[in-house]
Coordinates of C-alpha atoms in Angstrom, one line a residue:
Chain A
M108 CA -0.7 78.0 -57.6
T109 CA -2.5 79.5 -55.0
A110 CA -4.6 81.5 -57.5
A111 CA -5.3 78.3 -59.4
L112 CA -6.6 76.5 -56.1
R113 CA -8.6 79.6 -55.3
A114 CA -10.3 79.6 -58.9
A115 CA -10.8 75.9 -58.4
V116 CA -12.6 76.1 -55.0
R117 CA -14.4 79.4 -55.7
P118 CA -17.2 78.1 -58.2
R119 CA -18.6 75.8 -55.6
R120 CA -18.9 78.3 -52.9
P121 CA -22.3 79.6 -53.7
H122 CA -23.6 76.4 -53.1
R123 CA -22.6 76.0 -49.6
R124 CA -22.6 78.0 -46.4
G125 CA -19.2 77.7 -44.9
P126 CA -19.0 73.8 -44.5
S127 CA -18.0 72.0 -47.6
R128 CA -19.5 68.8 -49.3
P129 CA -19.4 65.5 -47.6
S130 CA -16.6 63.1 -49.0
P131 CA -16.9 59.2 -48.2
L132 CA -14.5 59.8 -45.0
I133 CA -17.0 62.3 -43.6
I134 CA -20.1 60.2 -44.5
G135 CA -18.1 57.4 -42.7
F136 CA -17.6 59.7 -39.7
V137 CA -21.5 59.9 -39.1
L138 CA -22.4 56.4 -40.1
I139 CA -19.9 54.6 -37.8
P140 CA -21.2 56.3 -34.9
L141 CA -25.0 56.2 -35.7
L142 CA -24.6 52.6 -36.4
V143 CA -23.0 52.0 -32.8
E144 CA -26.1 53.8 -31.3
A145 CA -28.2 52.1 -33.5
V146 CA -27.1 48.5 -32.7
S147 CA -26.8 49.4 -28.8
V148 CA -29.8 51.5 -28.4
F149 CA -32.5 51.9 -31.0
W150 CA -32.7 48.4 -32.1
P151 CA -33.1 47.0 -28.5
A152 CA -35.3 50.2 -27.9
I153 CA -37.7 48.9 -30.4
Q154 CA -37.4 45.2 -29.3
G155 CA -38.4 46.4 -25.8
F156 CA -41.6 47.9 -27.2
Y157 CA -42.4 44.7 -28.8
I158 CA -41.4 42.4 -25.8
S159 CA -43.8 44.3 -23.9
L160 CA -46.6 43.0 -26.1
T161 CA -45.7 39.4 -25.2
H162 CA -45.5 37.1 -22.4
W163 CA -42.0 35.7 -21.7
N164 CA -40.4 33.9 -19.2
G165 CA -36.7 33.9 -21.0
V166 CA -36.9 30.3 -21.2
N167 CA -39.7 29.4 -23.7
P168 CA -39.9 31.8 -26.8
P169 CA -42.0 34.8 -26.2
T170 CA -45.8 34.4 -27.1
F171 CA -47.6 37.4 -28.4
A172 CA -50.1 38.8 -25.9
G173 CA -51.5 42.0 -27.4
L174 CA -52.3 44.5 -24.5
A175 CA -52.5 41.8 -21.7
N176 CA -49.5 43.0 -20.1
Y177 CA -50.9 46.9 -19.8
R178 CA -54.4 45.4 -18.8
Q179 CA -52.5 43.8 -15.9
M180 CA -50.7 47.0 -15.0
A181 CA -54.0 48.6 -14.9
G182 CA -55.2 46.4 -12.2
D183 CA -52.0 46.0 -10.4
P184 CA -51.6 47.4 -6.8
V185 CA -47.9 47.6 -6.7
F186 CA -47.7 49.5 -10.2
R187 CA -50.0 52.0 -8.7
K188 CA -47.8 52.1 -5.5
A189 CA -44.9 52.5 -7.4
L190 CA -46.2 55.3 -9.5
E191 CA -47.4 57.2 -6.4
D192 CA -43.9 56.8 -5.1
T193 CA -42.1 58.0 -8.2
A194 CA -44.6 60.8 -8.4
L195 CA -43.5 61.7 -4.6
W196 CA -40.1 61.3 -5.4
L197 CA -40.3 63.4 -8.2
V198 CA -42.1 66.4 -6.4
L199 CA -39.7 65.9 -2.9
F200 CA -36.4 65.2 -4.8
G201 CA -37.1 67.5 -7.6
G202 CA -38.7 70.6 -5.7
L203 CA -36.0 70.5 -2.8
S204 CA -33.0 69.8 -5.1
A205 CA -34.2 72.8 -7.3
A206 CA -34.9 74.9 -4.3
G207 CA -31.6 74.0 -2.4
G208 CA -29.4 74.4 -5.3
L209 CA -30.9 77.7 -6.1
G210 CA -30.6 78.9 -2.6
A211 CA -26.9 77.5 -2.2
A212 CA -26.0 79.3 -5.7
L213 CA -27.4 82.4 -4.4
F214 CA -25.6 82.3 -1.2
L215 CA -22.3 81.3 -2.7
Q216 CA -22.3 83.4 -5.9
R217 CA -20.0 86.2 -5.1
E218 CA -16.4 85.3 -5.7
R219 CA -14.6 85.9 -2.3
R220 CA -12.0 84.5 -0.1
G221 CA -12.8 80.8 0.8
I222 CA -15.8 80.4 -1.7
A223 CA -14.0 77.8 -3.5
I224 CA -13.7 75.5 -0.5
Y225 CA -17.4 76.1 0.6
R226 CA -18.4 75.3 -3.1
A227 CA -16.4 72.1 -3.3
A228 CA -17.8 70.9 0.3
L229 CA -21.3 71.3 -1.0
F230 CA -20.2 69.8 -4.6
L231 CA -18.1 66.8 -3.3
P232 CA -21.0 64.1 -2.8
V233 CA -21.6 64.8 -6.7
V234 CA -18.6 62.7 -7.5
F235 CA -19.9 59.5 -5.4
S236 CA -21.7 56.8 -6.9
L237 CA -25.2 56.9 -5.7
T238 CA -24.7 53.3 -4.4
A239 CA -21.6 54.4 -2.3
T240 CA -23.7 57.5 -1.1
A241 CA -26.6 54.9 -0.4
L242 CA -24.1 52.6 1.9
M243 CA -23.1 55.6 3.5
W244 CA -26.3 56.8 4.7
Q245 CA -27.6 53.1 5.4
T246 CA -24.6 53.0 8.2
L247 CA -25.9 56.5 9.6
Y248 CA -29.5 55.2 9.5
Q249 CA -29.0 51.9 11.7
P250 CA -31.0 51.8 14.6
N251 CA -28.1 52.2 16.8
G252 CA -26.6 54.6 14.2
V253 CA -25.4 58.3 14.2
L254 CA -28.9 59.8 13.5
N255 CA -30.7 58.1 16.3
G256 CA -27.9 58.8 18.6
V257 CA -28.2 62.2 17.6
L258 CA -31.8 62.4 18.3
S259 CA -31.7 60.8 21.8
A260 CA -28.8 63.3 22.8
V261 CA -30.9 66.3 22.1
G262 CA -34.0 64.8 23.9
L263 CA -36.1 63.5 20.9
G264 CA -35.6 60.0 21.6
G265 CA -39.0 59.7 20.6
W266 CA -38.4 60.3 17.1
Q267 CA -36.0 57.6 16.6
H268 CA -36.8 54.8 13.8
A269 CA -35.4 51.9 12.2
W270 CA -35.3 54.4 9.2
L271 CA -34.7 51.8 6.2
A272 CA -36.9 49.2 7.8
N273 CA -40.1 51.1 8.9
P274 CA -42.6 51.3 5.8
S275 CA -43.7 54.7 6.8
T276 CA -40.1 56.2 6.7
A277 CA -38.0 54.0 4.1
L278 CA -39.0 56.3 1.2
Y279 CA -38.2 59.7 2.6
A280 CA -35.0 58.2 4.3
Q281 CA -33.7 57.4 0.9
I282 CA -34.5 60.7 -0.7
V283 CA -32.2 62.6 1.6
P284 CA -28.9 60.8 0.4
A285 CA -30.1 61.4 -3.0
L286 CA -30.8 65.0 -2.4
W287 CA -27.5 65.4 -0.5
R288 CA -25.8 64.5 -3.9
E289 CA -28.2 66.2 -6.1
I290 CA -28.0 69.8 -4.7
G291 CA -24.5 70.3 -5.5
Y292 CA -24.9 69.5 -9.1
V293 CA -28.0 72.0 -9.5
M294 CA -25.8 74.6 -7.6
V295 CA -23.2 74.1 -10.1
L296 CA -25.9 75.0 -13.0
Y297 CA -27.3 77.8 -11.3
L298 CA -23.8 79.3 -10.4
A299 CA -23.3 79.5 -14.2
G300 CA -26.6 80.8 -14.7
L301 CA -26.1 83.5 -12.1
K302 CA -22.8 84.5 -13.4
G303 CA -24.4 85.1 -16.8
I304 CA -26.6 87.7 -15.6
D305 CA -25.5 91.3 -16.6
P306 CA -24.4 93.3 -13.4
A307 CA -26.1 96.4 -14.9
L308 CA -29.5 94.9 -14.6
Y309 CA -29.1 95.0 -10.7
E310 CA -27.6 98.5 -10.7
A311 CA -30.7 99.5 -12.8
A312 CA -32.8 97.8 -10.4
K313 CA -31.3 99.7 -7.5
V314 CA -31.6 102.9 -9.1
D315 CA -35.0 102.1 -9.2
G316 CA -35.3 101.5 -5.4
A317 CA -35.9 97.8 -5.8
S318 CA -35.8 96.0 -2.8
A319 CA -33.5 92.7 -2.6
W320 CA -36.6 90.4 -2.9
Q321 CA -37.8 92.5 -5.8
Q322 CA -34.5 92.2 -7.4
F323 CA -34.6 88.3 -7.2
R324 CA -38.3 88.4 -8.4
N325 CA -37.8 90.6 -11.4
V326 CA -34.3 90.3 -12.3
T327 CA -32.5 87.2 -11.3
L328 CA -35.3 84.5 -11.8
P329 CA -36.6 85.8 -15.3
Q330 CA -32.8 85.9 -16.3
L331 CA -32.5 82.3 -14.9
R332 CA -35.3 81.2 -17.3
S333 CA -33.1 79.1 -19.3
V334 CA -31.2 77.4 -16.6
N335 CA -34.5 76.5 -14.9
A336 CA -35.7 74.8 -18.0
V337 CA -32.2 72.7 -18.1
V338 CA -32.6 72.2 -14.3
V339 CA -36.0 70.8 -14.6
S340 CA -35.3 68.4 -17.2
V341 CA -32.1 67.3 -15.4
I342 CA -34.0 66.6 -12.3
I343 CA -37.1 65.1 -13.8
I344 CA -34.8 62.6 -16.0
D345 CA -32.5 62.0 -13.0
S346 CA -35.9 61.1 -10.7
L347 CA -37.0 58.8 -13.3
R348 CA -33.5 57.0 -13.3
S349 CA -32.9 57.1 -9.5
F350 CA -32.9 53.4 -9.3
D351 CA -29.3 53.0 -7.5
V352 CA -30.1 54.4 -4.1
V353 CA -33.4 52.3 -3.6
W354 CA -32.0 49.1 -5.3
S355 CA -28.9 49.7 -3.0
L356 CA -30.9 49.8 0.2
T357 CA -34.3 48.4 0.2
Q358 CA -34.8 47.2 -3.1
G359 CA -38.4 48.6 -3.1
G360 CA -39.3 47.2 0.3
P361 CA -40.5 46.9 3.0
Y362 CA -43.7 45.5 1.6
N363 CA -42.9 47.9 -1.7
S364 CA -43.1 51.1 0.7
S365 CA -40.1 52.3 -1.2
Q366 CA -40.9 50.8 -4.5
L367 CA -40.3 53.0 -7.6
L368 CA -41.2 52.4 -11.2
S369 CA -37.6 52.0 -11.9
T370 CA -36.9 49.2 -9.1
Y371 CA -40.3 47.7 -9.8
M372 CA -39.5 47.1 -13.6
Y373 CA -35.9 45.8 -12.8
Q374 CA -37.4 43.4 -10.2
T375 CA -40.1 42.4 -12.5
A376 CA -37.8 41.5 -15.2
F377 CA -34.7 40.3 -13.6
V378 CA -35.9 39.0 -10.4
N379 CA -39.3 37.5 -11.3
T380 CA -38.2 37.0 -14.9
D381 CA -41.4 38.0 -16.3
F382 CA -39.9 39.9 -19.2
G383 CA -43.0 41.0 -21.1
Y384 CA -44.5 42.6 -17.9
G385 CA -41.1 44.2 -17.0
C386 CA -41.0 45.6 -20.6
A387 CA -44.4 46.9 -20.2
L388 CA -43.3 49.0 -17.2
A389 CA -40.5 50.1 -18.9
V390 CA -42.6 51.5 -21.5
A391 CA -45.0 53.3 -18.7
I392 CA -41.4 55.1 -17.6
F393 CA -40.9 55.9 -21.2
V394 CA -44.2 57.4 -21.7
L395 CA -44.0 59.5 -18.4
A396 CA -40.5 60.6 -19.5
F397 CA -41.8 61.4 -23.2
G398 CA -42.9 65.0 -22.4
V399 CA -39.4 65.8 -20.8
I400 CA -37.6 64.2 -23.6
V401 CA -39.6 66.2 -26.4
S402 CA -39.0 69.5 -24.9
Y403 CA -35.4 69.0 -24.3
L404 CA -35.2 68.0 -28.0
V405 CA -37.1 71.2 -28.7
R406 CA -35.0 73.4 -27.2
A407 CA -31.9 71.5 -28.6
F408 CA -33.5 71.9 -31.8
K409 CA -33.8 75.6 -31.5
E410 CA -30.2 75.7 -30.5
S411 CA -28.6 74.1 -33.1
D412 CA -30.1 76.4 -35.5
Chain B
M144 CA -34.0 99.9 4.8
A145 CA -33.9 98.1 1.5
A146 CA -30.5 98.6 1.2
T147 CA -29.6 97.0 4.6
V148 CA -31.3 93.6 3.8
S149 CA -30.0 93.2 0.6
P150 CA -28.0 89.9 0.4
D151 CA -24.4 89.8 0.4
S152 CA -24.2 88.5 -3.1
L153 CA -25.1 92.0 -4.3
A154 CA -22.7 93.7 -1.9
A155 CA -20.0 94.2 -4.1
R156 CA -20.9 97.7 -5.3
P157 CA -18.7 100.6 -4.4
A158 CA -21.5 102.3 -2.3
R159 CA -20.9 99.6 0.3
A160 CA -17.5 101.0 1.1
R161 CA -19.1 103.6 3.4
R162 CA -20.3 101.3 6.1
P163 CA -17.2 99.1 7.1
L164 CA -18.2 97.9 10.2
G165 CA -21.7 96.7 8.8
K166 CA -19.9 95.3 5.9
R167 CA -17.5 93.4 8.3
L168 CA -20.4 91.9 10.4
R169 CA -21.9 90.6 7.3
T170 CA -18.7 88.8 6.1
I171 CA -18.3 87.3 9.6
G172 CA -22.0 86.1 9.2
F173 CA -21.7 85.0 5.9
H174 CA -18.5 82.9 6.8
T175 CA -20.1 81.5 9.6
G176 CA -23.1 80.5 7.7
A177 CA -21.1 79.0 4.9
S178 CA -18.9 77.1 7.2
A179 CA -21.6 75.6 8.9
L180 CA -23.4 74.6 5.7
S181 CA -20.1 73.0 4.7
L182 CA -19.6 71.3 7.5
L183 CA -23.1 69.9 7.4
W184 CA -22.4 68.5 4.1
F185 CA -19.1 67.0 4.9
L186 CA -20.3 65.3 8.1
P187 CA -21.6 62.3 6.6
I188 CA -18.2 61.6 5.1
A189 CA -16.6 62.5 8.2
L190 CA -18.7 59.9 10.2
I191 CA -18.1 57.3 7.5
L192 CA -14.4 57.9 7.5
V193 CA -14.4 57.5 11.4
I194 CA -16.4 54.4 11.1
S195 CA -14.2 52.8 8.3
F196 CA -11.2 52.7 11.0
R197 CA -12.9 51.5 14.0
S198 CA -12.4 47.8 14.8
T199 CA -15.3 45.3 14.4
D200 CA -15.2 44.7 18.2
D201 CA -15.4 48.4 19.0
V202 CA -18.5 48.8 16.6
L203 CA -20.2 45.8 17.9
G204 CA -19.3 46.4 21.5
N205 CA -19.8 50.3 22.0
G206 CA -22.4 50.7 19.2
L207 CA -22.0 52.6 15.7
N208 CA -22.7 55.9 17.5
A209 CA -20.0 55.8 20.0
L210 CA -16.8 57.7 19.9
P211 CA -13.9 55.6 18.4
H212 CA -12.3 53.5 21.0
S213 CA -10.0 51.7 18.2
F214 CA -8.0 52.2 15.0
A215 CA -8.2 49.5 12.7
P216 CA -7.1 50.0 9.1
D217 CA -7.6 46.4 8.2
N218 CA -11.1 47.0 7.5
Y219 CA -9.7 48.5 4.4
S220 CA -7.7 45.2 3.7
A221 CA -10.6 43.3 4.4
A222 CA -12.7 45.3 2.1
W223 CA -9.6 45.4 -0.6
S224 CA -9.0 41.7 -0.8
G225 CA -11.8 39.7 1.0
G226 CA -14.6 42.0 -0.4
G227 CA -13.1 41.8 -3.8
M228 CA -12.6 45.7 -4.0
Q229 CA -9.3 45.3 -5.9
Q230 CA -10.5 43.2 -8.4
A231 CA -13.4 45.4 -8.7
L232 CA -11.1 48.6 -9.3
I233 CA -9.3 46.8 -11.8
N234 CA -12.6 45.8 -13.7
S235 CA -13.7 49.5 -13.4
A236 CA -10.6 50.4 -15.0
I237 CA -10.8 47.8 -17.6
V238 CA -14.4 49.5 -18.4
S239 CA -14.3 53.2 -17.7
V240 CA -10.8 54.2 -19.6
P241 CA -11.5 52.4 -23.0
A242 CA -15.2 53.4 -22.8
V243 CA -14.5 57.2 -22.0
A244 CA -11.8 57.1 -24.8
L245 CA -14.1 55.4 -27.3
T246 CA -17.0 57.5 -26.6
L247 CA -14.9 60.8 -27.3
L248 CA -13.3 59.2 -30.3
L249 CA -16.9 58.4 -31.9
A250 CA -18.5 61.3 -30.9
S251 CA -15.8 63.8 -32.1
M252 CA -16.2 62.1 -35.5
A253 CA -19.7 62.6 -35.7
A254 CA -19.9 65.9 -34.2
F255 CA -16.8 67.1 -36.5
A256 CA -18.8 65.8 -39.6
L257 CA -21.9 67.2 -38.5
S258 CA -20.8 70.5 -37.6
R259 CA -17.9 71.3 -40.2
Y260 CA -19.9 69.8 -43.4
K261 CA -23.2 69.9 -45.0
I262 CA -24.8 66.7 -44.1
P263 CA -28.0 66.0 -45.4
L264 CA -30.5 65.8 -42.4
R265 CA -28.0 67.2 -40.3
R266 CA -30.2 68.4 -37.4
T267 CA -32.5 65.2 -37.6
L268 CA -29.3 63.3 -37.1
I269 CA -28.1 65.2 -34.2
L270 CA -31.3 65.2 -32.6
V271 CA -31.9 61.5 -33.1
M272 CA -28.9 60.6 -31.7
L273 CA -29.5 62.8 -28.6
G274 CA -33.0 61.4 -28.3
G275 CA -31.2 57.9 -28.2
N276 CA -29.3 59.2 -24.8
L277 CA -32.3 60.8 -23.3
L278 CA -34.4 57.4 -23.5
P279 CA -35.0 55.9 -20.0
P280 CA -32.6 52.9 -20.0
Q281 CA -35.2 50.8 -18.4
I282 CA -36.5 50.4 -22.1
L283 CA -33.3 48.9 -23.2
L284 CA -32.5 46.4 -20.3
V285 CA -34.1 43.5 -21.2
P286 CA -33.5 43.4 -25.0
V287 CA -30.0 44.4 -24.3
A288 CA -29.5 41.5 -21.8
K289 CA -31.5 39.0 -24.2
L290 CA -29.8 40.0 -27.3
S291 CA -26.4 39.8 -25.7
Q292 CA -27.3 36.4 -24.7
V293 CA -28.3 35.2 -28.0
F294 CA -25.0 36.6 -29.7
G295 CA -22.9 34.8 -26.9
L296 CA -21.9 38.5 -25.7
Y297 CA -23.4 38.2 -22.2
D298 CA -21.5 38.4 -19.3
S299 CA -18.1 40.1 -20.9
L300 CA -16.6 43.3 -20.2
P301 CA -16.2 44.4 -23.7
T302 CA -20.1 44.0 -24.0
L303 CA -20.4 46.4 -21.1
I304 CA -17.8 49.0 -22.7
A305 CA -20.0 48.8 -26.1
V306 CA -23.3 49.4 -24.1
E307 CA -21.8 52.3 -22.2
V308 CA -20.4 53.8 -25.6
G309 CA -23.7 53.2 -27.3
F310 CA -25.9 55.0 -24.9
G311 CA -23.7 57.8 -23.9
L312 CA -22.9 58.7 -27.5
G313 CA -25.8 61.1 -28.4
F314 CA -25.1 63.3 -25.8
Y315 CA -21.2 63.9 -26.7
V316 CA -22.1 64.1 -30.0
F317 CA -24.4 67.0 -29.2
V318 CA -22.2 68.7 -27.1
L319 CA -19.4 68.4 -29.2
Q320 CA -21.0 69.6 -32.6
G321 CA -22.3 72.7 -30.7
F322 CA -18.9 73.1 -29.6
M323 CA -17.0 72.6 -32.9
R324 CA -19.4 75.0 -34.7
T325 CA -17.9 77.8 -32.6
I326 CA -14.5 77.3 -34.7
P327 CA -14.3 79.8 -37.4
A328 CA -14.7 78.4 -41.0
E329 CA -11.3 80.3 -41.9
I330 CA -9.2 78.0 -40.2
Q331 CA -10.6 75.0 -42.1
Q332 CA -10.5 76.7 -45.4
A333 CA -6.8 77.8 -44.7
A334 CA -5.9 74.3 -43.9
L335 CA -7.9 73.1 -47.1
L336 CA -6.0 75.7 -49.4
D337 CA -2.6 74.0 -47.7
G338 CA -3.8 70.9 -49.2
A339 CA -5.1 69.1 -45.9
G340 CA -7.5 66.5 -46.2
A341 CA -10.5 65.7 -44.2
F342 CA -8.9 63.5 -41.9
Q343 CA -6.0 66.0 -41.3
I344 CA -8.4 68.9 -40.8
Y345 CA -10.1 66.6 -38.0
W346 CA -7.1 65.1 -36.3
R347 CA -4.7 68.1 -36.7
I348 CA -7.1 71.1 -36.5
V349 CA -10.3 70.7 -34.9
L350 CA -9.6 68.1 -32.4
P351 CA -6.8 70.1 -30.9
L352 CA -9.2 73.1 -30.8
T353 CA -11.7 71.1 -29.0
R354 CA -9.6 70.1 -26.2
P355 CA -11.4 71.9 -23.4
A356 CA -14.7 70.4 -24.4
L357 CA -13.1 67.0 -24.9
A358 CA -11.3 67.1 -21.2
A359 CA -14.6 68.4 -19.7
L360 CA -16.5 65.4 -21.1
G361 CA -13.8 63.0 -20.4
A362 CA -13.9 64.0 -16.6
L363 CA -17.4 63.8 -16.5
S364 CA -18.1 60.7 -18.4
F365 CA -15.5 58.9 -16.5
T366 CA -17.4 59.3 -13.2
W367 CA -20.5 58.6 -15.1
V368 CA -19.1 55.0 -16.5
F369 CA -17.5 54.4 -13.1
N370 CA -20.6 55.1 -10.8
D371 CA -22.9 53.2 -13.0
L372 CA -24.9 50.6 -11.4
L373 CA -27.5 49.6 -13.7
W374 CA -25.8 48.6 -16.6
P375 CA -23.0 46.4 -15.1
I376 CA -25.8 44.2 -13.4
T377 CA -27.8 44.1 -16.5
V378 CA -25.0 42.5 -18.8
L379 CA -22.7 40.7 -16.1
I380 CA -23.5 37.8 -13.9
T381 CA -20.2 36.6 -12.7
Q382 CA -19.0 38.4 -9.4
S383 CA -15.5 38.5 -10.4
K384 CA -16.2 40.5 -13.6
M385 CA -18.2 43.3 -11.8
P386 CA -16.9 46.8 -11.6
V387 CA -16.9 48.8 -8.5
T388 CA -20.3 49.8 -8.0
P389 CA -22.2 46.4 -8.0
A390 CA -18.9 45.0 -6.1
L391 CA -20.0 47.3 -3.4
L392 CA -23.3 45.8 -3.2
S393 CA -21.9 42.4 -2.8
L394 CA -19.6 43.4 -0.1
Q395 CA -22.7 44.8 1.5
G396 CA -24.3 41.3 1.3
Q397 CA -21.1 39.3 2.3
Y398 CA -20.5 41.7 5.3
V399 CA -24.0 42.0 6.8
S400 CA -23.7 44.2 9.5
Y401 CA -20.0 44.9 9.6
W402 CA -20.6 48.5 8.9
N403 CA -16.7 49.5 9.4
V404 CA -15.7 47.1 6.7
I405 CA -18.9 48.3 4.4
A406 CA -17.7 52.0 5.2
A407 CA -14.2 51.2 4.0
G408 CA -15.6 49.8 0.8
S409 CA -17.5 52.9 0.2
V410 CA -14.6 54.8 0.6
I411 CA -12.4 52.7 -1.7
A412 CA -15.3 53.0 -4.1
A413 CA -15.3 56.8 -4.0
I414 CA -11.6 57.6 -4.0
P415 CA -11.1 57.2 -7.8
T416 CA -13.7 59.8 -8.9
V417 CA -12.8 62.1 -6.1
A418 CA -9.3 62.1 -7.5
V419 CA -10.7 62.8 -10.9
F420 CA -12.7 65.5 -9.7
L421 CA -9.7 67.1 -7.7
R422 CA -7.5 66.5 -10.6
F423 CA -9.7 68.1 -13.2
Q424 CA -12.0 70.2 -11.1
R425 CA -12.3 72.9 -13.6
H426 CA -12.8 70.9 -16.7
F427 CA -15.4 68.9 -14.4
I428 CA -17.5 71.8 -13.5
A429 CA -17.1 73.0 -17.3
G430 CA -18.4 69.7 -18.2
L431 CA -21.4 69.9 -16.1
N432 CA -22.3 73.3 -17.5
L433 CA -21.4 72.1 -21.1
G434 CA -24.2 69.8 -21.0
A435 CA -26.5 72.1 -19.3
V436 CA -26.4 75.8 -20.2
K437 CA -28.1 76.1 -23.5

C-alpha cells in the first residue's frame, strides 16, 4: 500500500523542490487574502492617486484638474512648513530614538538580577496608545503643571513655558512623548541584535587588546548592521505616521507651528473637505516614504529566497 | 587601563573574578543608574496616576503640581460613564478581537499556501502584499472614507474591522510565511502519505506548529488595532461607535481642563494593552522582533 503510494508520488518529485503543486484549495488560500487586500488597500490606493488629480469637495462630483493640486502645493507656505516640521521630526525623533534605544540596549544587555524590571520600565510606554501618551504629557505640560513646577522648584523659573500653546516649543514638546514611547521599542530591537553577536568576537578583540570603545566600533556596530537597517526603516515609517500625538494635542497649531505632513493632509481632507488637495498631500507623503518602502522590500526579497 | 573602563556589559568574563571589590562597586553603580533611569521613565505614569485620584476642587484649588490633598476615585466613574469610556471599551473589544482573529486566519492561509506549495510568482505575491502594508495610510484615507460611503458601509464597526484586517494583512503574511518555511518538508510529506488533504495539513499540522508566531503576532496586533486612532476617525462618525482611542479625544474635549478626569480616562485606555503585555510579555517581545530582525 505504502509502496504503491510512494510509486505514485515519486515520478512527480523531480519537478518540484519540496512543496507540492497547488490545488484549488491552495489557490483559494492565496486569492482570498489577496482579494481582501486588493479591495481594502490596492484599489483605494489607486483611487487616491487619481483623486489627487481632481478638485473635489465631496459634495459635487470630482472634476479633473491635472496637476493643479501639485502646483498649489509648490506655492503653499503651510505645505513647506509641514515639510520642514516633518523633516525636523524625522531627524530629532529618529536620531534620538535610535541613539537612546541603542544606548539603553547596551546598558541593559547583560542578563543579571533585576534586569527584567529595568527593561520592563523602559518598555511599558510602548504598549500605550500614542493618544493616551499624548494626553498624559499634556497634563504634565500645563502652565501650572508638573514640568513648570519642577523648573521653578530648581530655580529655573525663567525656563517655564506654556509648552503646547507656545509656537516656539509646541513641536519639540510633542516629540518628547513620542520619544518616551519609541525608545523602549528600539531598545527591544537592539537587545535582540546584541544577543545575536557571537561572544567569541569580543574575546578575540580583547586578546588583541581592543579598548571598550574599539570593541564597540569594530565589533558591536558592524555586527548590528542588519538591525540598524531595520531600526532606520521602522523609525522613518513611524515618523511619517506620527499623526496621533500631534492630532491629539495641537492639531498642528498654534499657527501651524507643529504642522506635520500627516496632520496637514488630514486637516485638508477631512476638516476643510478639500479632498483633491488632501490626496495630493498624501501622494507627497508616499513619495517621501517610497525610498524606505523599496529598500525594505528589497531586503525582504533577498531574505525570502 | 583599557580593561577598567570597559562597560559592565562585557564584564561577564571569568578574568573579572579577580577583582571582587571593583566588581561589586560596578554592580552597585549599574543598579543605581538603571534604577534612576527606570524611575525617570516611570515618573510620568506615576504622576498621571496620582492626578487621576485627586478631586477637581483639589486640582483647581491647589494646582496641578501640588501634592495630593484628596482621594477621589470617582474620576474613574466620571470617565467610565460620563466620558463614555465604558461604551468605547466595548466597541474596542468588538473591533479588536475579530480583527486580530480574522487577520491571523487570512494571513496564515496565504502564508501556508505561499510557503508550502509551489505557487507561480510566489515572491512577487509576498512582496506585493507586504508593500500594501508599508504604504502610508494617508493615501488610502479619502478613498476608503468615500468608497465606504458610496457602498453604504460608512460609520459601521464591521467596516472598521475590514479596514484594519486589510491594511495589516501583508505584514502578517510576510512574517508567517517566513516562519512556516522553517517547518521541515518531511512532516508535510509524512502527512501526505497518511492520506491527509491540504486543509488537514494546514489545520492539524502547520497551524499548531506556527503557534509561537501566531501568539506573538496576535499579542502585537491586538495593541496595534486597539491603539489605532487614524482608521476609526476616518471611517466612523457617530460618537457612541468610537473605540477607546478616539473616545479618549472626545473625553478630552468634554472635560476641558478637568485634568484629573482626563488622566483617569488615559489610565482606563491604557489598562487593556498593559494587561495583554503583562500576560503575554514573552510573546509580545518576540512579536516585535519577528517583524524586525531579518
